[in-house]
PDB file of C-alpha atoms in Angstrom:
ATOM      1  CA  GLN A 157       0.163   0.013   0.416  1.00 66.00           C
ATOM      2  CA  LYS A 158       1.259   3.182  -1.499  1.00 68.00           C
ATOM      3  CA  GLU A 159       1.814   5.152   2.518  1.00 88.00           C
ATOM      4  CA  VAL A 160       2.708   8.966   3.017  1.00 93.00           C
ATOM      5  CA  GLU A 161       4.094   9.035   6.463  1.00 94.00           C
ATOM      6  CA  GLN A 162       4.370  12.816   8.231  1.00 94.00           C
ATOM      7  CA  ASN A 163       5.371  13.639  12.459  1.00 88.00           C
ATOM      8  CA  SER A 164       2.287  14.268  13.707  1.00 84.00           C
ATOM      9  CA  GLY A 165       4.276  16.592  15.790  1.00 84.00           C
ATOM     10  CA  PRO A 166       2.706  19.535  17.772  1.00 92.00           C
ATOM     11  CA  LEU A 167       6.346  21.079  16.102  1.00 96.00           C
ATOM     12  CA  SER A 168       7.134  24.174  18.326  1.00 97.00           C
ATOM     13  CA  VAL A 169       9.721  27.199  17.557  1.00 97.00           C
ATOM     14  CA  PRO A 170      10.543  30.912  18.711  1.00 98.00           C
ATOM     15  CA  GLU A 171      10.174  32.919  16.195  1.00 98.00           C
ATOM     16  CA  GLY A 172      12.774  33.658  13.868  1.00 97.00           C
ATOM     17  CA  ALA A 173      13.664  30.132  14.196  1.00 98.00           C
ATOM     18  CA  ILE A 174      13.640  27.465  10.819  1.00 97.00           C
ATOM     19  CA  ALA A 175      11.211  24.870  11.130  1.00 97.00           C
ATOM     20  CA  SER A 176      12.114  21.783   9.017  1.00 97.00           C
ATOM     21  CA  LEU A 177       8.957  19.331   8.574  1.00 97.00           C
ATOM     22  CA  ASN A 178      10.054  15.900   7.119  1.00 97.00           C
ATOM     23  CA  CYS A 179       8.177  13.336   5.237  1.00 97.00           C
ATOM     24  CA  THR A 180       8.736  10.273   4.081  1.00 96.00           C
ATOM     25  CA  TYR A 181       7.257   8.274   1.049  1.00 95.00           C
ATOM     26  CA  SER A 182       6.693   4.375  -0.042  1.00 93.00           C
ATOM     27  CA  ASP A 183       6.252   4.361  -3.213  1.00 89.00           C
ATOM     28  CA  ARG A 184       9.512   4.981  -5.434  1.00 89.00           C
ATOM     29  CA  GLY A 185       7.497   5.875  -9.197  1.00 88.00           C
ATOM     30  CA  SER A 186       5.469   9.333  -7.415  1.00 89.00           C
ATOM     31  CA  GLN A 187       6.977  11.696  -9.731  1.00 88.00           C
ATOM     32  CA  SER A 188       5.705  14.520  -8.299  1.00 92.00           C
ATOM     33  CA  PHE A 189       4.966  16.103  -4.694  1.00 95.00           C
ATOM     34  CA  PHE A 190       3.344  19.181  -3.023  1.00 95.00           C
ATOM     35  CA  TRP A 191       3.027  21.167   0.728  1.00 97.00           C
ATOM     36  CA  TYR A 192      -0.140  22.218   1.286  1.00 96.00           C
ATOM     37  CA  ARG A 193      -0.648  24.476   4.532  1.00 97.00           C
ATOM     38  CA  GLN A 194      -4.168  24.481   6.308  1.00 96.00           C
ATOM     39  CA  TYR A 195      -5.145  26.695   9.080  1.00 95.00           C
ATOM     40  CA  SER A 196      -7.583  25.635  11.647  1.00 92.00           C
ATOM     41  CA  GLY A 197     -11.189  25.586  10.448  1.00 90.00           C
ATOM     42  CA  LYS A 198      -9.726  25.829   6.678  1.00 94.00           C
ATOM     43  CA  SER A 199      -9.465  24.093   3.660  1.00 95.00           C
ATOM     44  CA  PRO A 200      -5.504  22.974   2.854  1.00 95.00           C
ATOM     45  CA  GLU A 201      -4.142  26.028   0.082  1.00 94.00           C
ATOM     46  CA  LEU A 202      -1.065  24.684  -1.690  1.00 94.00           C
ATOM     47  CA  ILE A 203       2.538  26.338  -1.207  1.00 95.00           C
ATOM     48  CA  MET A 204       4.996  24.675  -2.748  1.00 95.00           C
ATOM     49  CA  SER A 205       5.508  22.353  -5.308  1.00 94.00           C
ATOM     50  CA  ILE A 206       8.405  20.404  -6.347  1.00 96.00           C
ATOM     51  CA  TYR A 207       9.663  17.312  -9.383  1.00 94.00           C
ATOM     52  CA  SER A 208      12.976  16.606  -9.066  1.00 94.00           C
ATOM     53  CA  ASN A 209      16.064  16.447  -6.664  1.00 95.00           C
ATOM     54  CA  GLY A 210      17.513  19.246  -4.968  1.00 96.00           C
ATOM     55  CA  ASP A 211      16.176  22.056  -3.445  1.00 96.00           C
ATOM     56  CA  LYS A 212      13.121  24.387  -4.451  1.00 97.00           C
ATOM     57  CA  GLU A 213      13.013  27.885  -2.727  1.00 97.00           C
ATOM     58  CA  ASP A 214      10.041  30.216  -3.075  1.00 96.00           C
ATOM     59  CA  GLY A 215      10.765  32.939   0.120  1.00 97.00           C
ATOM     60  CA  ARG A 216      10.802  31.945   2.691  1.00 97.00           C
ATOM     61  CA  PHE A 217       9.893  28.776   2.157  1.00 98.00           C
ATOM     62  CA  THR A 218      12.011  26.219   0.762  1.00 98.00           C
ATOM     63  CA  ALA A 219      10.943  22.563  -0.517  1.00 98.00           C
ATOM     64  CA  GLN A 220      13.534  20.219  -0.294  1.00 97.00           C
ATOM     65  CA  LEU A 221      13.192  16.735  -2.263  1.00 97.00           C
ATOM     66  CA  ASN A 222      15.595  13.344  -2.277  1.00 96.00           C
ATOM     67  CA  LYS A 223      14.283  10.806  -4.805  1.00 95.00           C
ATOM     68  CA  ALA A 224      17.353   8.004  -4.069  1.00 94.00           C
ATOM     69  CA  SER A 225      16.001   8.250  -0.004  1.00 95.00           C
ATOM     70  CA  GLN A 226      11.993   9.274  -0.963  1.00 96.00           C
ATOM     71  CA  TYR A 227      12.167  12.374   1.739  1.00 95.00           C
ATOM     72  CA  VAL A 228      10.781  15.234   1.142  1.00 97.00           C
ATOM     73  CA  SER A 229      11.529  18.447   2.928  1.00 97.00           C
ATOM     74  CA  LEU A 230       9.992  21.943   3.531  1.00 98.00           C
ATOM     75  CA  LEU A 231      11.879  24.305   5.484  1.00 98.00           C
ATOM     76  CA  ILE A 232      10.225  28.197   6.720  1.00 98.00           C
ATOM     77  CA  ARG A 233      12.975  30.831   7.617  1.00 98.00           C
ATOM     78  CA  ASP A 234      12.429  33.206   9.800  1.00 98.00           C
ATOM     79  CA  SER A 235       8.985  31.929  10.941  1.00 98.00           C
ATOM     80  CA  GLN A 236       6.298  33.613  11.900  1.00 97.00           C
ATOM     81  CA  PRO A 237       3.147  32.798  14.631  1.00 97.00           C
ATOM     82  CA  SER A 238       1.176  32.886  11.156  1.00 97.00           C
ATOM     83  CA  ASP A 239       2.676  30.165  10.023  1.00 98.00           C
ATOM     84  CA  SER A 240       1.248  28.702  12.597  1.00 97.00           C
ATOM     85  CA  ALA A 241      -0.588  25.445  10.641  1.00 97.00           C
ATOM     86  CA  THR A 242      -1.131  22.304  10.101  1.00 96.00           C
ATOM     87  CA  TYR A 243       1.550  21.271   7.048  1.00 97.00           C
ATOM     88  CA  LEU A 244       0.598  18.346   4.948  1.00 96.00           C
ATOM     89  CA  CYS A 245       2.735  16.701   2.729  1.00 96.00           C
ATOM     90  CA  ALA A 246       1.353  15.313  -1.104  1.00 93.00           C
ATOM     91  CA  VAL A 247       3.270  12.795  -3.451  1.00 93.00           C
ATOM     92  CA  ASN A 248       1.471  12.090  -6.534  1.00 88.00           C
ATOM     93  CA  GLU A 249       1.813   9.417  -9.225  1.00 80.00           C
ATOM     94  CA  ASP A 250      -0.139   8.186 -12.142  1.00 75.00           C
ATOM     95  CA  ASN A 251      -2.609  11.069 -10.865  1.00 73.00           C
ATOM     96  CA  ASP A 252      -3.151   9.700  -7.753  1.00 78.00           C
ATOM     97  CA  MET A 253      -2.435  11.700  -4.848  1.00 83.00           C
ATOM     98  CA  ARG A 254      -1.521  10.421  -1.067  1.00 87.00           C
ATOM     99  CA  PHE A 255      -2.124  12.938   1.928  1.00 90.00           C
ATOM    100  CA  GLY A 256       0.091  12.445   5.132  1.00 92.00           C
ATOM    101  CA  ALA A 257      -1.719  12.536   8.187  1.00 91.00           C
ATOM    102  CA  GLY A 258       0.092  16.047   8.325  1.00 94.00           C
ATOM    103  CA  THR A 259       2.621  18.264  11.034  1.00 95.00           C
ATOM    104  CA  ARG A 260       1.112  20.493  13.330  1.00 95.00           C
ATOM    105  CA  LEU A 261       3.559  23.439  13.552  1.00 97.00           C
ATOM    106  CA  THR A 262       3.041  26.158  16.271  1.00 97.00           C
ATOM    107  CA  VAL A 263       5.347  29.616  16.048  1.00 97.00           C
ATOM    108  CA  LYS A 264       5.529  31.533  18.805  1.00 96.00           C
ATOM    109  CA  PRO A 265       6.559  34.940  19.517  1.00 94.00           C
TER     110      PRO A 265
ATOM    111  CA  GLY B 288      -3.935  30.709 -10.223  1.00 68.00           C
ATOM    112  CA  ALA B 289      -6.368  27.738 -10.443  1.00 78.00           C
ATOM    113  CA  VAL B 290      -9.285  28.123  -8.559  1.00 90.00           C
ATOM    114  CA  VAL B 291     -12.225  25.605  -7.296  1.00 94.00           C
ATOM    115  CA  SER B 292     -15.134  27.016  -5.887  1.00 95.00           C
ATOM    116  CA  GLN B 293     -17.703  25.206  -3.764  1.00 97.00           C
ATOM    117  CA  HIS B 294     -20.957  26.154  -2.593  1.00 97.00           C
ATOM    118  CA  PRO B 295     -22.452  26.793   0.481  1.00 97.00           C
ATOM    119  CA  SER B 296     -19.955  26.754   2.341  1.00 97.00           C
ATOM    120  CA  TRP B 297     -22.063  25.987   4.918  1.00 97.00           C
ATOM    121  CA  VAL B 298     -25.619  24.621   5.742  1.00 97.00           C
ATOM    122  CA  ILE B 299     -27.711  23.220   9.129  1.00 97.00           C
ATOM    123  CA  CYS B 300     -30.492  20.620   8.629  1.00 96.00           C
ATOM    124  CA  LYS B 301     -32.730  18.384   9.802  1.00 97.00           C
ATOM    125  CA  SER B 302     -32.109  14.799  10.353  1.00 97.00           C
ATOM    126  CA  GLY B 303     -33.302  12.402   7.481  1.00 97.00           C
ATOM    127  CA  THR B 304     -33.287  15.671   5.062  1.00 97.00           C
ATOM    128  CA  SER B 305     -30.891  15.479   1.712  1.00 97.00           C
ATOM    129  CA  VAL B 306     -28.072  18.519   1.570  1.00 97.00           C
ATOM    130  CA  LYS B 307     -26.025  19.074  -2.094  1.00 97.00           C
ATOM    131  CA  ILE B 308     -23.134  20.141  -2.262  1.00 98.00           C
ATOM    132  CA  GLU B 309     -21.276  21.998  -5.247  1.00 97.00           C
ATOM    133  CA  CYS B 310     -17.549  21.805  -6.865  1.00 96.00           C
ATOM    134  CA  ARG B 311     -16.697  23.576  -9.569  1.00 95.00           C
ATOM    135  CA  SER B 312     -13.255  24.725 -11.384  1.00 93.00           C
ATOM    136  CA  LEU B 313     -13.322  28.223 -12.241  1.00 92.00           C
ATOM    137  CA  ASP B 314     -10.635  28.549 -15.303  1.00 88.00           C
ATOM    138  CA  PHE B 315      -9.324  24.750 -15.474  1.00 88.00           C
ATOM    139  CA  GLN B 316     -10.340  21.749 -16.673  1.00 88.00           C
ATOM    140  CA  ALA B 317     -10.501  19.140 -13.746  1.00 88.00           C
ATOM    141  CA  THR B 318     -10.402  15.849 -15.294  1.00 84.00           C
ATOM    142  CA  THR B 319     -10.592  14.572 -11.607  1.00 88.00           C
ATOM    143  CA  MET B 320     -12.526  16.145  -8.966  1.00 92.00           C
ATOM    144  CA  PHE B 321     -11.963  14.255  -4.862  1.00 93.00           C
ATOM    145  CA  TRP B 322     -14.049  14.318  -2.132  1.00 96.00           C
ATOM    146  CA  TYR B 323     -12.950  14.877   1.652  1.00 95.00           C
ATOM    147  CA  ARG B 324     -14.451  14.733   4.745  1.00 95.00           C
ATOM    148  CA  GLN B 325     -12.290  16.239   7.751  1.00 93.00           C
ATOM    149  CA  PHE B 326     -13.958  15.878  11.611  1.00 91.00           C
ATOM    150  CA  PRO B 327     -12.259  18.301  14.275  1.00 87.00           C
ATOM    151  CA  LYS B 328      -8.104  17.919  14.756  1.00 82.00           C
ATOM    152  CA  GLN B 329      -7.987  15.426  12.295  1.00 85.00           C
ATOM    153  CA  SER B 330      -6.869  14.269   9.015  1.00 84.00           C
ATOM    154  CA  LEU B 331      -8.335  14.610   5.633  1.00 88.00           C
ATOM    155  CA  MET B 332      -9.860  11.821   5.022  1.00 90.00           C
ATOM    156  CA  LEU B 333     -10.132  10.654   1.482  1.00 91.00           C
ATOM    157  CA  MET B 334     -14.715  10.294   0.687  1.00 94.00           C
ATOM    158  CA  ALA B 335     -14.154   9.309  -4.021  1.00 94.00           C
ATOM    159  CA  THR B 336     -12.196  10.234  -6.890  1.00 92.00           C
ATOM    160  CA  SER B 337     -14.628  10.811  -9.398  1.00 90.00           C
ATOM    161  CA  ASN B 338     -13.330  11.259 -13.105  1.00 85.00           C
ATOM    162  CA  GLU B 339     -15.816  13.161 -15.654  1.00 82.00           C
ATOM    163  CA  GLY B 340     -18.192  11.351 -16.865  1.00 80.00           C
ATOM    164  CA  SER B 341     -18.435   7.724 -15.488  1.00 83.00           C
ATOM    165  CA  LYS B 342     -18.654   6.461 -12.072  1.00 87.00           C
ATOM    166  CA  ALA B 343     -17.347   7.961  -9.036  1.00 92.00           C
ATOM    167  CA  THR B 344     -14.621   5.567  -6.984  1.00 92.00           C
ATOM    168  CA  TYR B 345     -15.412   5.673  -3.674  1.00 95.00           C
ATOM    169  CA  GLU B 346     -13.757   5.118   0.064  1.00 93.00           C
ATOM    170  CA  GLN B 347     -13.783   1.154   1.679  1.00 93.00           C
ATOM    171  CA  GLY B 348     -15.818   2.478   4.183  1.00 93.00           C
ATOM    172  CA  VAL B 349     -17.605   5.122   2.599  1.00 95.00           C
ATOM    173  CA  GLU B 350     -20.929   4.077   1.561  1.00 95.00           C
ATOM    174  CA  LYS B 351     -21.810   5.178  -2.042  1.00 93.00           C
ATOM    175  CA  ASP B 352     -25.853   5.603  -1.763  1.00 95.00           C
ATOM    176  CA  LYS B 353     -25.643   7.548   1.378  1.00 96.00           C
ATOM    177  CA  PHE B 354     -22.979   9.779  -0.266  1.00 97.00           C
ATOM    178  CA  LEU B 355     -23.807   9.739  -4.590  1.00 96.00           C
ATOM    179  CA  ILE B 356     -21.299  12.015  -6.717  1.00 94.00           C
ATOM    180  CA  ASN B 357     -21.871  13.242  -9.934  1.00 91.00           C
ATOM    181  CA  HIS B 358     -19.301  14.867 -12.019  1.00 88.00           C
ATOM    182  CA  ALA B 359     -21.012  15.465 -14.902  1.00 82.00           C
ATOM    183  CA  SER B 360     -18.351  18.035 -16.383  1.00 89.00           C
ATOM    184  CA  LEU B 361     -14.639  19.087 -16.659  1.00 89.00           C
ATOM    185  CA  THR B 362     -16.124  21.955 -14.313  1.00 92.00           C
ATOM    186  CA  LEU B 363     -18.644  20.784 -12.229  1.00 93.00           C
ATOM    187  CA  SER B 364     -19.243  17.231  -9.772  1.00 94.00           C
ATOM    188  CA  THR B 365     -21.768  17.536  -6.883  1.00 95.00           C
ATOM    189  CA  LEU B 366     -21.663  15.892  -3.334  1.00 97.00           C
ATOM    190  CA  THR B 367     -25.331  14.919  -2.123  1.00 97.00           C
ATOM    191  CA  VAL B 368     -25.783  13.631   1.842  1.00 97.00           C
ATOM    192  CA  THR B 369     -28.498  11.156   1.192  1.00 97.00           C
ATOM    193  CA  SER B 370     -30.813  10.856   4.608  1.00 97.00           C
ATOM    194  CA  ALA B 371     -27.531  12.745   6.430  1.00 97.00           C
ATOM    195  CA  HIS B 372     -28.135  11.713  10.255  1.00 96.00           C
ATOM    196  CA  PRO B 373     -25.554  14.100  13.502  1.00 96.00           C
ATOM    197  CA  GLU B 374     -22.996  11.968  12.558  1.00 95.00           C
ATOM    198  CA  ASP B 375     -22.771  13.601   8.924  1.00 96.00           C
ATOM    199  CA  SER B 376     -21.701  16.368  10.399  1.00 97.00           C
ATOM    200  CA  SER B 377     -18.326  17.001   9.289  1.00 96.00           C
ATOM    201  CA  PHE B 378     -16.162  19.720   7.248  1.00 97.00           C
ATOM    202  CA  TYR B 379     -16.724  18.144   3.502  1.00 97.00           C
ATOM    203  CA  ILE B 380     -13.769  19.726   1.212  1.00 96.00           C
ATOM    204  CA  CYS B 381     -13.418  18.920  -2.768  1.00 96.00           C
ATOM    205  CA  SER B 382     -10.503  19.716  -4.743  1.00 94.00           C
ATOM    206  CA  ALA B 383      -9.887  19.278  -8.504  1.00 92.00           C
ATOM    207  CA  ARG B 384      -6.942  19.115 -10.596  1.00 87.00           C
ATOM    208  CA  ASP B 385      -6.748  18.780 -14.452  1.00 81.00           C
ATOM    209  CA  THR B 386      -3.773  15.354 -15.140  1.00 73.00           C
ATOM    210  CA  ASN B 387      -0.909  15.206 -13.027  1.00 67.00           C
ATOM    211  CA  SER B 388      -1.378  19.733 -11.625  1.00 79.00           C
ATOM    212  CA  PRO B 389      -1.546  20.194  -8.020  1.00 85.00           C
ATOM    213  CA  LEU B 390      -4.768  19.358  -6.494  1.00 88.00           C
ATOM    214  CA  HIS B 391      -6.614  22.827  -5.478  1.00 92.00           C
ATOM    215  CA  PHE B 392      -8.852  22.780  -2.507  1.00 95.00           C
ATOM    216  CA  GLY B 393     -12.215  24.667  -2.450  1.00 96.00           C
ATOM    217  CA  ASN B 394     -13.063  26.650   0.159  1.00 95.00           C
ATOM    218  CA  GLY B 395     -15.064  22.843   2.206  1.00 96.00           C
ATOM    219  CA  THR B 396     -18.722  22.686   3.376  1.00 97.00           C
ATOM    220  CA  ARG B 397     -19.123  22.996   7.439  1.00 97.00           C
ATOM    221  CA  LEU B 398     -22.240  20.329   6.975  1.00 97.00           C
ATOM    222  CA  THR B 399     -24.138  20.169  11.159  1.00 97.00           C
ATOM    223  CA  VAL B 400     -27.408  18.335  11.088  1.00 97.00           C
ATOM    224  CA  THR B 401     -29.904  18.974  13.929  1.00 96.00           C
TER     225      THR B 401
END
């Protein structure tokens, strides 16, 4: 069974620190990878997508992909209290999108 | 960017009635739409996957006769909760995508069954 694993947290970091969120997946054929942010009571919103090995940066967010290790991560630099949310990792293969259970991040002022 | 519109955003209904939720892709053709349910402080639970013009594929444990899904066009899918009961109260979220593109989510529908 294809699985996407995330540490449920909660992960707590002080304001201004780097938050590191990790995700592993079981299906080696996975082709594309996404990070979503979900605030409490709201639906998920796409924040990053990554398709090839290495790093992809967008503002304070950096996604890292290592297909050999079947590992994808999200780094949030200069964390802000407004970054407090649940972060969902999603992995896609052949139009089959699988989500992790999410990691709850709390950024403390 | 891709926009998915979901309506209504919240609904309160009486036990035994049916509720229809609409999901529309506004600026792209959604070859696949997904319906999720989320209970408080729990993760997204996929209910079913629908492809335009074909029957929906339901996840194990989801009653297809209770949760009717119609995906009649490339821009519209509907979920009807039939004979709703209080235990069906939840946050229902649709998402849509074109082939192998990221999923885009609607804003969700909060259903309360009294």
